[in-house]
Amino acid sequence: MSLADELQKLRENALHEIETATTSVKDLRQAQVGWLGKKGSLTEILRGMKDLTPEERPQIGALANEVRDTLTGAIEDRQKVLEAAELNKQLEQETLDVTLPGRPVQQGQPHVLQQIIDELEDQFIGMGYQVVDGPEVELDKYNFEMMNLPKDHPARDMQDTFYITSEVLMRTQTSPVQARTLEQHDFSQGPLKMISPGRVYRRDTDDATHSHQFHQVEGLVIDRHITMGDLKGILLAVAHELFGADHDIRLRPSYFPFTEPSVEVDISWGPVTKDTKPEDIEWIEVLGAGMVHPNVLKAAGVDPEEFGGFAFGMGPDRFAMLKYGVEDIRNFYLNDVRFLTQFDRKG
Amino acid sequence: MKVSVNWLRDYVDLQLPVNELAEQISRTSVEIEGQYQPQGKMKKIVIAKVLSVVPHPDSDHLVITQIDAGQAEPIQIVTGAPNVATGQTVILAKHGAVIGNGVKIKKGKLRGEVSNGMLCALQEIGMDDAIVPQPLEDGIWVFDEEDAKALTPGEDALHVLGLDDYILETGITPNRADMLSMNGTAYEVAAMLDQPVKMPTFTLNEAQALTQDTLTVKADARMAATYAARVIQKVRVKNSPLWLQRRLWNMGIKPVNNVIDAVNYTLLTYGEALHAYDLQSLPAAELHVQMASGDETLVTEDGVSRTAHPGDLLVMSGQEPVMFAGIMGTAKTQVTKATQDVVLEAGIFEAKTVRRTARDQNLHTESSQRLERGVDVDQTLVALDYAAALIAELGQGQVLQDAVVAQVQKLDLPVVTLHLSRLQAVLGSEITTQEVAHIFEQLQFDFEQQGDAFVVTIPSRRWDISIEADLVEEIARIYGYDRLPATLPVGATTPGKLNAKQQLIRASRHVLEGLGLNQAMSYVLTTPEKAQNFKIQLDQAGEPIQLAYPMSQDRQQTRSSLLTGLLDDVAYNVARKQNDVALYEQGRVFSVQPGAVQPIEKEHLAGVMTGAWQTRNWSQTAQDVDFYTVKGLVEQLLTNYNFVDAVRFMATNQRLEMHPGQTADIYVGETLIGMVGQIHPITAKAYKVGKVFGFELDLQAIMDLPKVMDQYEAISRYPAISRDLAILVDTAVTAETLRQALVKAGGKYLKQIDIFDVYTGEHVPGGKKSLAYTLTFVNREQTLTDEIVNTAMDRIETVLRDEFAAEIR
C-alpha cells in the first residue's frame, strides 16, 4: 500500500472511530492520542516519508496535513457533542423536585396597629407634619382642664378615667399632646402641624368592642388661615390612603369640649362613584374632629383672634377592625401568633 | 332619647319619609342611633270584644270564649287568662297572626276545644315589661271602658296601641340637652326642614282658693335656682287615657296613673324636672330644700332604702326627707290611686350636686338626667302650669290659685356677635349674608345685622351657645357640612420628618422583624407582683404606678418591663398549643420619680422566644431556641447601633427572675443597657410558660450613647492570613476572658477572632473544654509575611499556656 493510501485509510478509520466509537470526552482524548499523538498512527505512517522521492514528499506532506486537519476538526466537533451530552447528563442527575418547599427563613411582622400608625405617620410627614410624643401618665390639667374640660364637666363622664391621684391619671386621649405642643410652639417659626400617635386608657371592661387600653392618633394644625374645608380635605386624603381612593367621607355634627364646631366623620363602607345613590351608601363612624375651641388656644397662651385651626382624633384600633374585619378588639393585645402573622403584606 | 315621629307631627308638618328625616337629623344635628317601628313584623292582631266566657269542660284553668272580631260570626278562643270577662275589649291575635318574637299563631285544639287564635297581653305583642303598665301574670290587656268606646272590633290593634309609630333614637351629645325634650327636638327639626313649628298650648283654670294657704315652699337659690309648687285638689287618680299611655310607652316610659303620667308627659314635652307628691302623705304642709347631713335615710319609689351622703340635696317636708331633689321621691309620698290632693313641684336643682348624687346612689332618672345637663330656665314654671292643667283635666281636679314660688332663676339671654368674615374664614366657604340671615330665621334666633356682624340674642332653650364659635357651628351644620369645600391648608410649608428618637425606634423594629420576631402589643397594666419583674436597673427603687381605682386585680399597676407582658403573651399562645413563639415589643415602662408628680416613662425594647427556632422540615431537624439564639439576635441588633464603645455581656446571677447560669447583663462601655437570658424556671412557672428566653433593653440609654457616624473603611488591598488554633482549657475559663487575652497577645494585625468549635465530652478530660478558633490577620499597609503571623501565634500560645494553663492541640 502506498503511503497515500495508508493516509487515506487512516483518515477513514479514524473518522469512523471518532464518530461512532467514542462515547465520552475521555474516550475521545484516547482516540486523539492514538491517531494523532506523538506515538500515534499518523506519526507512525509519516515515518515512511524518508523513503519517498523528493517529488512525492511535498504531496504526501500536504496530504498528511490535510488528514491531520480533518481529524482535528472531527475531534473538536465530536468533543462539543460529547461535552453537551455529558453536561445534559449531569444536569439530569442534578434535577430536583422544585415543588418541595424551600428551606424556611425567619421573618417577623409588624403589628397590624403599628402598620396603620406607620402608614398615617408617613402620610402626614409627607404633608409636612411633625410626629410628637406625650406622656401616657398625664396630668389632669393637660388631659382635661386645658382641653376645656374643667372638673365636674359632664363630658368627663364620656371618658371614664383611671386616676392615680386626683391630679394624675392614665391619659384617656391623645389630646393632651395638643395642649403640650401648643404651649411650646413658637408661631414666629411657622405654623404648627403635628400628629401624635399613642396609647390611651379608659376605665372600661374589656369585651369584643371595648378595651381598657387602645390607641389614638391626634392631629393638630394651627395657623392664621386654616379652614374647616382644610380639615375636610385632610380627612378625605386620610380616608383615601387607608381605605382606597374610591371611598367618600361625610361630616356630622358632634360634640367635643375642645373643638367648636365639632364633627364626627364617617367613611363609606363601599366605593362611591358618581352613579352611587346617596341612600345606598353605608356610613361607618371612624373619627372625631373639629375646629380648635378658642378656650383651648387661650389656655395654652395662643391668641384665638389671630390663630386658629383644626384637630382630629383617629382610632387605629377601629381602623384596623374596619379595614380587616377584625371582630374582637382584644385580638390586638393578646398577641396570638396566628393573629399577628396574618398581616404580612409588604408594599 | 326616643322620639315618636307621630308625636313630632303635632309640631311640624313632616312631608318626607321617616328614613330621610333620620338622615337629615344625623347630618345636621345629632346622631340617630336607632330607627324602628315597635310593631316590627307583627300582623293580624285586632281589637276584639269578649261576648261570652264559659268554663272549659276538661280544664280548671282554661275557659272558652266567644269573641267578636268584627266578622259576621263570633270566633271561639280558648284562653288561660285569669282576668278575661264578658264585655271586655281586648287584643286578639287571629289565626295566621305573627306576634312578638316572630311567633306565628295558628288555630288548633286546646284539650279538645277549638281555639282560633290567642287573646294577648301587651308583653306578648313585643312590648317590654319595663314599659307595660301591668305584669304579665295579671293576664290579657283589657282596654279601659272610656277608651273602648272609640274602638271597633276588627280594627288594627297595632295601630290603636301606637305600635305602627316610628321611633327615632337620638344620641344626644352633652351640648344638645335641649333635645332631651319634644319641644327642643321639634325646634331643631323645624329649623333643618325650614318649616314653622307649632308649640303646645293649654289653658289653666284655677280655683278661688290660694295655693299658699295649703302649702308653702322654701329653697336657697344656690341649691335650687328655681323652686315652685302647685296644688291640685280632689284629683281622681286612675289609669291614663290610651292616647297618653301610647305616647309614654313609645317613648320608653311605663304608664302608672294619670298624675304620674302627666308629670312624665310634661317632662318629655318640656324637658323640665317635675315631681308629684301625695299631699296627705307629706309630713307637713310645706316643702323646703336642704343639704343632707348624711344621716338621712329615704326609701325611694323603687323600694330601695338609701342613705343620703353629706351634701346631697334633699326636699324636706317638716323634719322628713321626701325626695332626693330632682332625682326620685320617697315611696311613702308618691301619688297612688288613693291620693286625693296632689302637690306638683318644679325645680332647677344644682346640676353638679344632682350629678354626684345620681352617681353615688346609682339612681339615674329621666329628671336627674335633664337637670345634670341643664334645662330651659324660661320654661320651668310654664311646664309646672302645663302639668297642673293636664292633671286637672285627666283627673277632674282643681288647681289652686297662683303657684307658690321660692324663687325663679333670672332670665339672662346672652347676646353673641357673629362676623360674616370670621364665619367665612373658619369654614373656608363663601356663604352669604342672606344665607346666614335665613339660617338664623330657621333657628328662630333673634338677630340684628350691623354691617358684617350679626348680633344674635340666644333663646333660653339654647343654653349651649355662648361664644362666636358656637354660632359658627350653628350656621355650619344647618348650612350643611356637605357643602363645604375639601381643600388643603395653604401657608408656609413645614418640613415633616421623624426625629432621631423616632427613627431609631422604627429602625430597631425593622431589624427585629428582619431577624424573625413578630411585633406584639401587650397590656401596660398588670398585677402588683408582675409590675415588679424584670427591672433592668436593680439598684434603683423605681416603683410602679398604682391606680387609685383599678377595674380588676389583673390590671392595677404599670409595668416595669416589657417582658412581663410578653410572657403573658407566650402563656396565651402556649395555652392554645402555639408552642413556637418569637415576639418583640417596643413600648414604655413606668416608674415613680421621687419628688415629681409624673413618673418616668422610658422607651424599652424586649423580646421573648420559646419552642423551636427552626421547625422540623424535610431538610432540617427541629432546633429549639437556646440562650445563644437569643443572644445572637441581640448582638446583631446591637451591632446595628454602631456604638463607639464595645458591647460586653457579663454573666449575672443577681436577677431573681432569670436563670442564674444563663443570663448576661449587657454593657456598652460602662453603661448597663439591658440583659438577655433564660427566664428562671420558677418565674416561668408563675407565668404558666415553659422554657423561655428573653431580652430587655433600655432604648433611652441606647439613644443616649455615642454612635460611630463614619462607618466606612476602605477594603484592604493586601490579603488576609488565617490560622486555626485549638486549645484545651478549664471549663470555668470564659470565652470573653480568652478573647481579651487573644486580642492583647495577637498584636495589631489580629483583626478577627471566630470560634468554630466548642467541645466537652469524649476525648476531652473532665473539667476541660476544647475550643477551636480561626484567627485572621490583616495588614492594611503591606503584604503580611508568615513570619509576622508566626510570631503573633507564638505570643498567643505562650500567653494561653502561661495564663490559662491551656494545652495547644
Coordinates of C-alpha atoms in Angstrom, one line a residue, chain B residues 208-638:
Chain B
Q208 CA -110.5 80.7 94.0
A209 CA -108.5 79.2 96.9
L210 CA -104.9 80.2 97.0
T211 CA -102.1 77.6 96.9
Q212 CA -100.2 79.4 99.6
D213 CA -103.0 78.7 102.1
T214 CA -102.4 75.0 101.6
L215 CA -98.7 74.8 101.0
T216 CA -95.5 76.8 101.5
V217 CA -92.1 76.3 99.8
K218 CA -88.6 77.5 100.6
A219 CA -85.2 76.9 99.0
D220 CA -81.8 78.5 98.9
A221 CA -81.2 79.9 95.4
R222 CA -77.7 78.2 95.4
M223 CA -79.4 74.8 95.8
A224 CA -82.4 75.4 93.6
A225 CA -82.3 78.4 91.2
T226 CA -85.9 77.9 90.6
Y227 CA -88.3 76.3 93.0
A228 CA -92.1 76.4 92.9
A229 CA -95.1 74.2 93.5
R230 CA -98.8 73.9 92.8
V231 CA -101.6 72.0 94.5
I232 CA -104.3 70.2 92.6
Q233 CA -107.2 69.1 94.8
K234 CA -109.8 66.4 94.5
V235 CA -108.0 64.5 91.8
R236 CA -109.4 61.2 90.7
V237 CA -106.3 59.1 90.3
K238 CA -106.8 56.4 87.7
N239 CA -105.3 54.9 84.5
S240 CA -104.5 57.5 81.9
P241 CA -106.4 57.5 78.6
L242 CA -104.9 55.4 75.8
W243 CA -103.6 58.4 73.9
L244 CA -101.3 59.3 76.8
Q245 CA -100.3 55.7 77.6
R246 CA -99.4 55.2 74.0
R247 CA -97.1 58.2 73.8
L248 CA -95.4 57.2 77.0
W249 CA -94.7 53.6 76.2
N250 CA -93.5 54.6 72.7
M251 CA -91.0 56.9 74.4
G252 CA -89.9 54.1 76.7
I253 CA -91.8 55.1 79.9
K254 CA -94.2 52.9 81.8
P255 CA -97.6 54.4 82.3
V256 CA -98.6 54.3 86.0
N257 CA -101.6 56.6 86.7
N258 CA -102.9 59.8 85.3
V259 CA -101.0 62.1 87.7
I260 CA -97.6 60.4 87.3
D261 CA -98.2 60.0 83.6
A262 CA -99.0 63.7 83.3
V263 CA -95.8 64.6 85.1
N264 CA -93.7 62.3 82.8
Y265 CA -95.5 63.6 79.7
T266 CA -94.7 67.1 80.7
L267 CA -91.1 66.1 81.3
L268 CA -90.9 64.7 77.8
T269 CA -92.6 67.7 76.3
Y270 CA -90.6 70.5 78.1
G271 CA -87.5 68.6 79.3
E272 CA -88.2 70.0 82.8
A273 CA -87.9 68.1 86.1
L274 CA -91.2 67.9 87.8
H275 CA -92.4 65.8 90.7
A276 CA -95.8 65.0 92.2
Y277 CA -96.4 64.2 95.9
D278 CA -99.5 63.0 97.7
L279 CA -100.4 66.0 99.8
Q280 CA -101.9 63.9 102.6
S281 CA -98.8 61.8 102.9
L282 CA -96.5 64.8 103.4
P283 CA -95.4 65.1 107.0
A284 CA -96.1 68.9 106.9
A285 CA -97.9 71.4 104.7
E286 CA -94.6 72.7 103.4
L287 CA -91.6 71.7 101.3
H288 CA -88.1 73.0 101.6
V289 CA -84.7 72.2 100.0
Q290 CA -81.7 71.5 102.2
M291 CA -78.3 69.9 102.1
A292 CA -78.2 66.4 103.6
S293 CA -76.1 65.9 106.7
G294 CA -75.6 62.3 105.8
D295 CA -77.7 60.5 108.3
E296 CA -81.0 60.8 106.5
T297 CA -82.5 57.6 105.1
L298 CA -85.0 57.5 102.3
V299 CA -87.0 54.6 100.9
T300 CA -87.3 55.7 97.3
E301 CA -90.1 54.9 94.9
D302 CA -88.1 51.9 93.6
G303 CA -88.4 50.4 97.1
V304 CA -84.8 50.8 97.9
S305 CA -83.7 52.2 101.2
R306 CA -80.9 54.7 100.6
T307 CA -78.8 56.8 103.0
A308 CA -78.0 60.3 101.8
H309 CA -74.4 61.4 101.5
P310 CA -73.4 64.7 103.1
G311 CA -74.1 67.4 100.6
D312 CA -76.8 65.7 98.7
L313 CA -79.8 67.9 98.0
L314 CA -83.0 66.8 99.7
V315 CA -86.5 68.0 99.5
M316 CA -87.8 68.1 103.1
S317 CA -91.3 68.3 104.4
G318 CA -91.2 69.2 108.1
Q319 CA -88.4 67.1 109.5
E320 CA -88.6 64.4 107.0
P321 CA -86.8 64.0 103.6
V322 CA -89.3 63.3 100.9
M323 CA -87.1 63.3 97.8
F324 CA -83.5 63.3 96.5
A325 CA -84.0 66.7 94.9
G326 CA -84.6 66.4 91.2
I327 CA -83.9 62.6 91.2
M328 CA -86.5 60.5 93.0
G329 CA -89.1 60.9 95.7
T330 CA -90.0 58.6 98.6
A331 CA -92.3 55.6 98.2
K332 CA -94.4 56.9 101.1
T333 CA -95.2 60.3 99.5
Q334 CA -95.8 59.2 95.9
V335 CA -99.2 59.5 94.2
T336 CA -101.3 56.4 94.2
K337 CA -104.9 55.6 93.4
A338 CA -105.7 56.6 96.9
T339 CA -104.4 60.1 96.5
Q340 CA -106.8 62.9 96.7
D341 CA -104.8 66.1 96.6
V342 CA -101.6 66.4 94.6
V343 CA -98.6 68.6 95.2
L344 CA -96.8 69.3 92.0
E345 CA -93.2 70.6 92.3
A346 CA -90.9 72.1 89.7
G347 CA -87.3 72.9 90.4
I348 CA -83.9 73.6 88.9
F349 CA -81.5 72.0 91.3
E350 CA -77.8 72.5 91.2
A351 CA -76.5 70.3 88.3
K352 CA -73.2 69.2 89.9
T353 CA -74.9 68.0 93.1
V354 CA -77.6 66.2 91.2
R355 CA -75.0 64.5 89.0
R356 CA -72.9 63.5 92.0
T357 CA -75.9 62.2 94.0
A358 CA -77.3 60.3 91.0
R359 CA -73.9 58.7 90.5
D360 CA -73.3 57.9 94.2
Q361 CA -76.8 56.4 94.6
N362 CA -76.7 54.8 91.2
L363 CA -80.0 56.4 90.6
H364 CA -80.2 57.8 87.1
T365 CA -83.7 59.0 86.3
E366 CA -85.3 60.9 83.5
S367 CA -85.4 64.0 85.6
S368 CA -81.8 63.7 87.0
Q369 CA -80.5 63.2 83.5
R370 CA -82.1 66.5 82.4
L371 CA -81.1 68.5 85.5
E372 CA -77.5 67.4 85.1
R373 CA -77.3 68.6 81.6
G374 CA -79.3 71.8 82.0
V375 CA -82.9 72.8 81.4
D376 CA -84.6 75.8 79.7
V377 CA -84.9 78.2 82.7
D378 CA -87.6 80.1 80.9
Q379 CA -89.9 77.1 80.7
T380 CA -89.8 75.7 84.3
L381 CA -92.9 77.4 85.5
V382 CA -94.6 77.0 82.2
A383 CA -94.1 73.3 82.5
L384 CA -95.5 73.4 86.0
D385 CA -98.6 75.0 84.8
Y386 CA -98.9 72.7 81.8
A387 CA -98.7 69.6 84.1
A388 CA -101.2 71.1 86.5
A389 CA -103.7 71.8 83.7
L390 CA -103.2 68.3 82.4
I391 CA -103.7 66.6 85.8
A392 CA -106.8 68.7 86.4
E393 CA -108.1 67.7 83.0
L394 CA -107.3 64.0 83.4
G395 CA -108.4 63.7 87.0
Q396 CA -111.1 66.3 87.1
G397 CA -109.2 68.1 89.9
Q398 CA -109.0 71.7 90.9
V399 CA -105.8 73.7 90.5
L400 CA -105.4 76.2 93.4
Q401 CA -104.7 79.7 92.5
D402 CA -101.1 81.0 92.0
A403 CA -98.1 78.7 92.3
V404 CA -96.1 79.0 95.5
V405 CA -92.6 80.1 94.4
A406 CA -89.4 80.2 96.4
Q407 CA -87.6 81.9 93.5
V408 CA -87.3 81.8 89.8
Q409 CA -83.9 81.9 88.0
K410 CA -83.4 85.2 86.3
L411 CA -83.6 85.0 82.6
D412 CA -80.4 86.4 81.2
L413 CA -80.2 85.9 77.4
P414 CA -76.7 86.1 76.0
V415 CA -76.0 88.3 73.0
V416 CA -73.4 86.9 70.8
T417 CA -71.9 88.5 67.7
L418 CA -71.0 86.6 64.6
H419 CA -68.9 88.3 62.0
L420 CA -69.5 87.1 58.4
S421 CA -65.8 87.4 57.6
R422 CA -65.0 85.2 60.6
L423 CA -67.5 82.6 59.6
Q424 CA -66.2 82.5 56.0
A425 CA -62.6 82.3 57.2
V426 CA -63.3 79.4 59.6
L427 CA -65.5 77.5 57.2
G428 CA -63.5 78.2 54.1
S429 CA -66.8 78.9 52.4
E430 CA -68.3 81.8 50.5
I431 CA -71.6 81.7 52.5
T432 CA -73.5 84.9 52.0
T433 CA -75.2 87.4 54.4
Q434 CA -78.6 86.3 53.1
E435 CA -77.9 82.6 53.7
V436 CA -76.7 83.4 57.3
A437 CA -79.8 85.5 58.0
H438 CA -82.0 82.9 56.7
I439 CA -80.4 80.2 58.8
F440 CA -80.9 82.3 61.9
E441 CA -84.6 82.7 61.0
Q442 CA -84.8 78.9 60.6
L443 CA -83.3 78.5 64.1
Q444 CA -85.7 81.2 65.4
F445 CA -82.8 83.2 66.8
D446 CA -83.5 87.0 67.1
F447 CA -80.7 88.9 65.5
E448 CA -79.7 92.3 64.2
Q449 CA -77.4 93.0 61.3
Q450 CA -74.7 95.6 61.9
G451 CA -72.6 95.7 58.8
D452 CA -70.6 92.5 58.6
A453 CA -71.9 91.4 62.0
F454 CA -74.9 89.5 63.2
V455 CA -75.8 90.4 66.8
V456 CA -77.7 87.4 68.0
T457 CA -79.9 87.1 71.1
I458 CA -79.7 83.4 72.1
P459 CA -83.0 81.9 73.2
S460 CA -83.2 80.4 76.6
R461 CA -83.7 77.0 75.2
R462 CA -80.2 77.0 73.7
W463 CA -78.0 77.4 76.8
D464 CA -75.2 75.7 75.0
I465 CA -74.5 78.8 72.9
S466 CA -72.3 81.5 74.4
I467 CA -69.5 82.4 72.0
E468 CA -69.0 83.2 68.4
A469 CA -67.6 79.7 67.6
D470 CA -70.9 78.2 68.8
L471 CA -72.7 80.3 66.2
V472 CA -70.3 79.2 63.6
E473 CA -71.3 75.7 64.4
E474 CA -75.0 76.5 64.2
I475 CA -74.6 78.1 60.8
A476 CA -72.3 75.4 59.5
R477 CA -74.5 72.4 60.5
I478 CA -77.7 73.9 59.1
Y479 CA -75.9 75.1 56.0
G480 CA -74.6 71.6 55.6
Y481 CA -71.1 70.2 56.1
D482 CA -71.5 68.5 52.7
R483 CA -71.5 71.9 51.1
L484 CA -68.1 72.9 52.5
P485 CA -65.2 72.5 50.0
A486 CA -62.5 69.9 50.6
T487 CA -59.2 71.9 50.5
L488 CA -55.7 71.6 51.9
P489 CA -54.1 74.2 54.1
V490 CA -52.2 76.9 52.3
G491 CA -49.4 78.9 54.0
A492 CA -45.8 78.4 54.9
T493 CA -44.5 74.9 54.2
T494 CA -43.1 72.9 57.1
P495 CA -40.6 70.1 56.9
G496 CA -42.1 66.8 58.1
K497 CA -39.8 64.1 59.3
L498 CA -39.2 61.6 62.2
N499 CA -36.8 62.9 64.8
A500 CA -33.7 60.9 65.7
K501 CA -35.5 59.0 68.5
Q502 CA -38.4 58.0 66.3
Q503 CA -36.1 56.9 63.6
L504 CA -34.1 54.8 66.0
I505 CA -37.3 53.2 67.3
R506 CA -38.5 52.4 63.8
A507 CA -35.1 51.0 62.7
S508 CA -35.0 48.8 65.8
R509 CA -38.4 47.4 65.0
H510 CA -37.4 46.7 61.4
V511 CA -34.2 44.9 62.5
L512 CA -36.0 42.6 64.9
E513 CA -38.7 41.8 62.3
G514 CA -35.9 41.0 59.8
L515 CA -34.4 38.7 62.5
G516 CA -37.7 36.8 62.7
L517 CA -39.5 38.3 65.7
N518 CA -43.2 39.3 65.4
Q519 CA -44.2 42.6 67.0
A520 CA -46.5 42.3 70.0
M521 CA -48.5 45.0 71.7
S522 CA -49.3 43.9 75.3
Y523 CA -51.2 45.4 78.2
V524 CA -49.4 48.1 80.2
L525 CA -51.4 47.5 83.3
T526 CA -50.6 44.3 85.3
T527 CA -50.6 42.8 88.7
P528 CA -48.6 44.3 91.6
E529 CA -46.3 41.2 91.5
K530 CA -45.7 41.3 87.8
A531 CA -45.2 45.0 87.9
Q532 CA -42.0 44.4 89.9
N533 CA -40.5 42.0 87.4
F534 CA -37.5 42.3 85.1
K535 CA -36.3 45.8 86.0
I536 CA -33.1 46.5 84.2
Q537 CA -31.6 48.6 86.9
L538 CA -31.6 46.5 90.1
D539 CA -30.2 49.1 92.4
Q540 CA -32.8 51.9 91.7
A541 CA -36.1 52.0 93.5
G542 CA -38.3 52.8 90.5
E543 CA -41.6 51.6 91.9
P544 CA -44.5 51.1 89.5
I545 CA -47.6 53.3 89.4
Q546 CA -50.7 52.1 91.3
L547 CA -54.1 53.0 90.0
A548 CA -56.4 54.6 92.6
Y549 CA -59.5 52.6 91.5
P550 CA -58.5 49.6 89.3
M551 CA -61.1 47.7 87.4
S552 CA -59.6 44.3 88.2
Q553 CA -56.9 42.6 90.2
D554 CA -55.0 41.8 87.0
R555 CA -54.8 45.4 85.8
Q556 CA -53.7 47.7 88.6
Q557 CA -50.1 48.7 88.3
T558 CA -47.9 49.9 85.4
R559 CA -45.3 47.6 84.1
S560 CA -41.6 48.0 84.8
S561 CA -40.6 45.9 81.9
L562 CA -42.0 44.8 78.6
L563 CA -41.0 41.2 79.4
T564 CA -44.0 40.8 81.8
G565 CA -46.5 41.5 79.0
L566 CA -44.6 39.3 76.6
L567 CA -44.5 36.4 79.0
D568 CA -48.3 36.8 79.3
D569 CA -48.5 36.7 75.5
V570 CA -46.3 33.5 75.5
A571 CA -48.6 31.9 78.1
Y572 CA -51.7 32.9 76.0
N573 CA -50.1 31.2 72.9
V574 CA -48.9 28.1 74.7
A575 CA -52.3 27.6 76.2
R576 CA -53.6 27.5 72.6
K577 CA -51.0 25.0 71.5
Q578 CA -48.9 27.6 69.8
N579 CA -45.6 26.4 71.1
D580 CA -43.1 28.2 68.9
V581 CA -43.3 31.9 69.8
A582 CA -40.9 34.6 68.9
L583 CA -42.1 38.1 69.8
Y584 CA -40.7 41.5 70.4
E585 CA -42.3 44.6 71.8
Q586 CA -41.4 48.3 71.8
G587 CA -43.1 50.5 74.3
R588 CA -42.8 52.3 77.6
V589 CA -42.2 51.3 81.1
F590 CA -43.0 53.4 84.1
S591 CA -41.5 54.2 87.5
V592 CA -42.2 56.6 90.2
Q593 CA -39.9 59.6 90.1
P594 CA -39.1 60.7 93.6
G595 CA -40.1 64.3 94.1
A596 CA -42.0 64.6 90.8
V597 CA -45.7 64.4 90.1
Q598 CA -45.4 62.4 87.0
P599 CA -43.5 59.2 86.7
I600 CA -40.5 58.5 84.4
E601 CA -41.6 56.9 81.2
K602 CA -38.9 55.1 79.4
E603 CA -38.8 53.6 75.9
H604 CA -37.8 49.9 76.1
L605 CA -37.3 47.1 73.6
A606 CA -37.7 43.5 74.6
G607 CA -38.2 40.1 73.1
V608 CA -39.1 36.5 74.0
M609 CA -38.5 33.2 72.3
T610 CA -39.7 29.8 73.1
G611 CA -40.1 26.4 71.4
A612 CA -38.5 25.6 68.1
W613 CA -36.5 28.3 66.3
Q614 CA -36.1 26.0 63.3
T615 CA -39.1 23.9 62.9
R616 CA -38.6 20.3 61.7
N617 CA -38.9 20.1 57.9
W618 CA -37.8 17.7 55.1
S619 CA -34.3 19.2 55.1
Q620 CA -33.6 20.0 58.7
T621 CA -34.3 18.6 62.1
A622 CA -36.0 20.9 64.6
Q623 CA -33.8 23.2 66.5
D624 CA -35.0 24.7 69.8
V625 CA -34.3 28.2 70.9
D626 CA -31.5 28.4 73.4
F627 CA -29.5 31.1 75.1
Y628 CA -27.2 31.6 72.1
T629 CA -30.2 32.0 69.7
V630 CA -31.4 35.0 71.6
K631 CA -28.0 36.4 72.3
G632 CA -27.2 36.2 68.6
L633 CA -30.3 38.3 67.8
V634 CA -29.4 40.8 70.4
E635 CA -25.8 41.0 69.2
Q636 CA -27.0 41.6 65.6
L637 CA -29.4 44.3 66.9
L638 CA -26.7 46.0 68.9

